[in-house]
Tab-separated table of C-alpha atoms in Angstrom:
chain	number	residue	atom	x	y	z
A	1500	UNK	CA	0.000	0.000	0.000
A	1501	UNK	CA	1.058	3.568	-0.518
A	1502	UNK	CA	2.941	3.332	-3.816
A	1503	UNK	CA	-0.114	3.763	-6.093
A	1504	UNK	CA	-2.518	6.703	-6.444
A	1505	UNK	CA	-5.456	6.408	-4.027
A	1506	UNK	CA	-8.848	6.819	-5.679
A	1507	UNK	CA	-12.300	6.764	-4.122
A	1508	UNK	CA	-15.241	5.139	-5.899
A	1509	UNK	CA	-18.726	6.238	-4.913
A	1510	UNK	CA	-21.586	4.261	-6.415
A	1511	UNK	CA	-25.259	4.965	-5.938
A	1512	UNK	CA	-28.565	5.599	-7.624
A	1513	UNK	CA	-28.203	9.351	-6.860
A	1514	UNK	CA	-31.941	9.867	-7.311
A	1515	UNK	CA	-31.217	12.745	-6.778
A	1516	UNK	CA	-27.653	13.428	-5.616
A	1517	UNK	CA	-27.741	15.659	-2.500
A	1518	UNK	CA	-25.410	17.527	-0.157
A	1519	UNK	CA	-25.047	14.452	2.086
A	1520	UNK	CA	-23.432	12.549	-0.795
A	1521	UNK	CA	-21.063	15.459	-1.521
A	1522	UNK	CA	-20.079	15.980	2.133
A	1523	UNK	CA	-19.405	12.245	2.461
A	1524	UNK	CA	-17.225	12.115	-0.666
A	1525	UNK	CA	-15.250	15.198	0.369
A	1526	UNK	CA	-14.794	13.956	3.967
A	1527	UNK	CA	-13.470	10.586	2.769
A	1528	UNK	CA	-11.220	12.277	0.202
A	1529	UNK	CA	-9.724	14.526	2.844
A	1530	UNK	CA	-9.354	11.966	5.639
A	1531	UNK	CA	-7.804	9.277	3.398
A	1532	UNK	CA	-5.869	11.781	1.234
A	1533	UNK	CA	-7.404	10.483	-1.988
A	1534	UNK	CA	-6.278	11.925	-5.317
A	1535	UNK	CA	-9.793	11.679	-6.765
A	1536	UNK	CA	-13.330	10.462	-6.078
A	1537	UNK	CA	-15.161	8.905	-9.028
A	1538	UNK	CA	-18.962	8.978	-8.870
A	1539	UNK	CA	-20.635	5.944	-10.471
A	1540	UNK	CA	-24.397	6.305	-11.024
A	1541	UNK	CA	-25.899	2.804	-11.147
A	1542	UNK	CA	-28.247	1.587	-13.861
A	1543	UNK	CA	-30.218	-1.003	-11.864
A	1544	UNK	CA	-28.907	-1.552	-8.320
A	1545	UNK	CA	-29.256	-5.191	-7.155
A	1546	UNK	CA	-30.269	-4.351	-3.569
A	1547	UNK	CA	-32.986	-1.780	-4.290
A	1548	UNK	CA	-36.607	-1.898	-5.339
A	1549	UNK	CA	-36.560	-0.953	-9.017
A	1550	UNK	CA	-39.938	0.773	-9.039
A	1551	UNK	CA	-39.869	4.380	-10.243
A	1552	UNK	CA	-36.098	4.875	-10.441
A	1553	UNK	CA	-35.526	8.015	-12.500
A	1554	UNK	CA	-34.079	7.655	-16.005
A	1555	UNK	CA	-30.312	7.165	-15.774
A	1556	UNK	CA	-29.638	10.080	-18.165
A	1557	UNK	CA	-31.232	12.519	-15.688
A	1558	UNK	CA	-29.408	11.001	-12.708
A	1559	UNK	CA	-26.084	11.190	-14.579
A	1560	UNK	CA	-26.629	14.850	-15.529
A	1561	UNK	CA	-27.565	15.788	-11.944
A	1562	UNK	CA	-24.349	14.213	-10.597
A	1563	UNK	CA	-22.295	15.916	-13.312
A	1564	UNK	CA	-23.828	19.293	-12.425
A	1565	UNK	CA	-23.404	18.756	-8.673
A	1566	UNK	CA	-19.681	17.919	-8.820
A	1567	UNK	CA	-18.655	20.371	-11.564
A	1568	UNK	CA	-16.934	22.834	-9.219
A	1569	UNK	CA	-14.817	20.249	-7.356
A	1570	UNK	CA	-11.573	19.468	-9.256
A	1571	UNK	CA	-11.122	16.249	-7.233
A	1572	UNK	CA	-14.499	14.798	-8.277
A	1573	UNK	CA	-15.226	13.026	-11.563
A	1574	UNK	CA	-17.975	10.817	-12.989
A	1575	UNK	CA	-18.147	7.679	-15.121
A	1576	UNK	CA	-21.111	6.361	-17.084
A	1577	UNK	CA	-19.683	2.811	-17.064
A	1578	UNK	CA	-22.659	1.286	-15.239
A	1579	UNK	CA	-25.474	3.216	-16.910
A	1580	UNK	CA	-24.105	2.409	-20.375
A	1581	UNK	CA	-24.972	-1.232	-19.708
A	1582	UNK	CA	-28.585	-0.525	-18.600
A	1583	UNK	CA	-28.484	-3.761	-16.640
A	1584	UNK	CA	-28.163	-4.711	-12.967
A	1585	UNK	CA	-25.012	-3.006	-11.665
A	1586	UNK	CA	-22.568	-5.112	-9.683
A	1587	UNK	CA	-19.724	-3.411	-7.825
A	1588	UNK	CA	-17.284	-6.164	-8.809
A	1589	UNK	CA	-17.684	-5.336	-12.528
A	1590	UNK	CA	-17.078	-1.628	-11.950
A	1591	UNK	CA	-14.029	-2.220	-9.751
A	1592	UNK	CA	-12.526	-4.637	-12.306
A	1593	UNK	CA	-13.132	-2.069	-15.055
A	1594	UNK	CA	-11.415	0.707	-13.058
A	1595	UNK	CA	-8.481	-1.544	-12.125
A	1596	UNK	CA	-7.960	-2.562	-15.758
A	1597	UNK	CA	-8.226	1.057	-16.890
A	1598	UNK	CA	-5.425	1.942	-14.437
A	1599	UNK	CA	-3.274	-1.131	-15.276
A	1600	UNK	CA	-3.872	-2.359	-11.704
A	1601	UNK	CA	-1.557	0.419	-10.476
A	1602	UNK	CA	-4.071	2.115	-8.199
A	1603	UNK	CA	-5.503	1.697	-4.688
A	1604	UNK	CA	-9.294	1.842	-4.891
A	1605	UNK	CA	-11.506	2.757	-1.931
A	1606	UNK	CA	-15.181	1.914	-2.416
A	1607	UNK	CA	-17.288	4.370	-0.391
A	1608	UNK	CA	-20.583	3.067	0.931
A	1609	UNK	CA	-23.047	3.651	3.742
A	1610	UNK	CA	-22.707	1.656	6.932
A	1611	UNK	CA	-26.231	0.271	6.376
A	1612	UNK	CA	-25.163	-1.194	2.997
A	1613	UNK	CA	-22.094	-2.719	4.671
A	1614	UNK	CA	-24.392	-4.914	6.784
A	1615	UNK	CA	-25.341	-6.704	3.540
A	1616	UNK	CA	-21.765	-7.135	2.357
A	1617	UNK	CA	-21.772	-10.928	2.611
A	1618	UNK	CA	-24.535	-11.027	-0.024
A	1619	UNK	CA	-22.572	-8.963	-2.559
A	1620	UNK	CA	-21.509	-10.714	-5.762
A	1621	UNK	CA	-17.937	-12.129	-5.667
A	1622	UNK	CA	-17.268	-10.395	-2.339
A	1623	UNK	CA	-13.997	-12.279	-1.686
A	1624	UNK	CA	-12.552	-11.132	-5.017
A	1625	UNK	CA	-13.899	-7.627	-4.449
A	1626	UNK	CA	-12.068	-7.359	-1.119
A	1627	UNK	CA	-8.827	-8.424	-2.806
A	1628	UNK	CA	-9.213	-5.721	-5.468
A	1629	UNK	CA	-10.306	-2.782	-3.310
A	1630	UNK	CA	-10.762	-1.358	0.160
A	1631	UNK	CA	-14.109	-0.378	1.665
A	1632	UNK	CA	-14.952	2.812	3.524
A	1633	UNK	CA	-18.232	2.510	5.427
A	1634	UNK	CA	-19.692	5.833	6.526
A	1635	UNK	CA	-22.174	6.184	9.351
A	1636	UNK	CA	-25.190	8.456	9.090
A	1637	UNK	CA	-27.432	9.897	11.822
A	1638	UNK	CA	-29.269	7.014	13.472
A	1639	UNK	CA	-26.579	4.407	12.702
A	1640	UNK	CA	-26.199	1.987	15.603
A	1641	UNK	CA	-22.399	2.137	15.954
A	1642	UNK	CA	-22.119	-0.668	18.524
A	1643	UNK	CA	-24.258	-3.001	16.382
A	1644	UNK	CA	-22.063	-2.137	13.403
A	1645	UNK	CA	-18.851	-2.843	15.324
A	1646	UNK	CA	-20.273	-6.169	16.516
A	1647	UNK	CA	-21.076	-7.082	12.923
A	1648	UNK	CA	-17.586	-6.010	11.787
A	1649	UNK	CA	-15.903	-8.130	14.466
A	1650	UNK	CA	-17.933	-11.167	13.320
A	1651	UNK	CA	-16.422	-10.954	9.817
A	1652	UNK	CA	-13.307	-12.954	8.860
A	1653	UNK	CA	-10.106	-11.060	9.665
A	1654	UNK	CA	-9.239	-10.763	5.951
A	1655	UNK	CA	-12.525	-8.807	5.534
A	1656	UNK	CA	-11.966	-6.637	8.603
A	1657	UNK	CA	-8.540	-5.544	7.336
A	1658	UNK	CA	-10.063	-4.157	4.128
A	1659	UNK	CA	-12.924	-2.188	5.725
A	1660	UNK	CA	-12.657	1.140	7.573
A	1661	UNK	CA	-15.446	2.859	9.451
A	1662	UNK	CA	-15.835	6.610	9.130
A	1663	UNK	CA	-18.088	8.498	11.533
A	1664	UNK	CA	-19.700	11.239	9.473
A	1665	UNK	CA	-20.921	14.738	10.338
A	1666	UNK	CA	-24.632	14.695	11.153
A	1667	UNK	CA	-26.242	15.448	7.793
A	1668	UNK	CA	-29.558	13.631	7.875
A	1669	UNK	CA	-30.528	14.056	4.225
A	1670	UNK	CA	-31.832	11.326	1.951
A	1671	UNK	CA	-32.908	11.141	-1.678
A	1672	UNK	CA	-36.268	9.769	-0.485
A	1673	UNK	CA	-36.832	12.868	1.663
A	1674	UNK	CA	-36.046	15.132	-1.298
A	1675	UNK	CA	-38.418	13.277	-3.640
A	1676	UNK	CA	-41.179	13.454	-1.018
A	1677	UNK	CA	-40.680	17.188	-0.468
A	1678	UNK	CA	-40.856	17.921	-4.212
A	1679	UNK	CA	-43.976	15.783	-4.520
A	1680	UNK	CA	-45.624	17.836	-1.759
A	1681	UNK	CA	-44.515	21.140	-3.289
A	1682	UNK	CA	-42.020	21.880	-0.472
A	1683	UNK	CA	-38.633	23.576	-0.826
A	1684	UNK	CA	-35.450	21.513	-1.353
A	1685	UNK	CA	-33.130	24.516	-1.105
A	1686	UNK	CA	-29.902	23.697	0.810
A	1687	UNK	CA	-30.593	19.948	0.513
A	1688	UNK	CA	-29.148	19.795	-3.017
A	1689	UNK	CA	-26.857	22.134	-4.947
A	1690	UNK	CA	-28.471	25.054	-6.783
A	1691	UNK	CA	-27.549	23.381	-10.103
A	1692	UNK	CA	-29.342	20.153	-9.164
A	1693	UNK	CA	-32.380	22.059	-7.858
A	1694	UNK	CA	-32.610	23.939	-11.156
A	1695	UNK	CA	-32.237	20.711	-13.181
A	1696	UNK	CA	-35.005	18.967	-11.190
A	1697	UNK	CA	-37.517	21.766	-11.780
A	1698	UNK	CA	-36.506	22.280	-15.401
A	1699	UNK	CA	-37.146	18.599	-16.195
A	1700	UNK	CA	-40.150	18.329	-13.823
A	1701	UNK	CA	-38.663	15.374	-11.933
A	1702	UNK	CA	-40.342	13.770	-8.884
A	1703	UNK	CA	-43.611	15.695	-9.289
């Protein structure tokens, strides 16, 4: 470790991307001294209900607009190009190949998603190829999470770091609900994303 560039990978539906996502990515970048964080909007996530997920083109454009002013953030359309169920292992392999395997990848996820890690496709191979950063959010039961972590094989534990996040209790679900009820989403998303949502009449 240490000889290759360190790059964060942040997957998600981003429906829509909000300030919580951006604060998380920036906090991980800063605390782990990452050179870059790549945002990966998913086409069809395997662990989510697929009803009413917004068209991937809109979700991609919202992420692109949200991260435009941060020189350390970038985006890839690798997953949405396939318009199929998105598996993290495929994305990580793609990014490793693209970088000739001369990179340290850190997959950024929520602590709640980490609790399902044993069900992820090819998890053993995934943990060989990349590291995991699991971020808590308000309401996360830290002691339950630590108990779960300690129950994992040691080779898993060594590749996963917990990051206690600032208390930003924002979710994409909350934003969609507020728009649907005609309530303001100012300061929950960037001004660019807010403008895009209203311009394309999303979530109404």
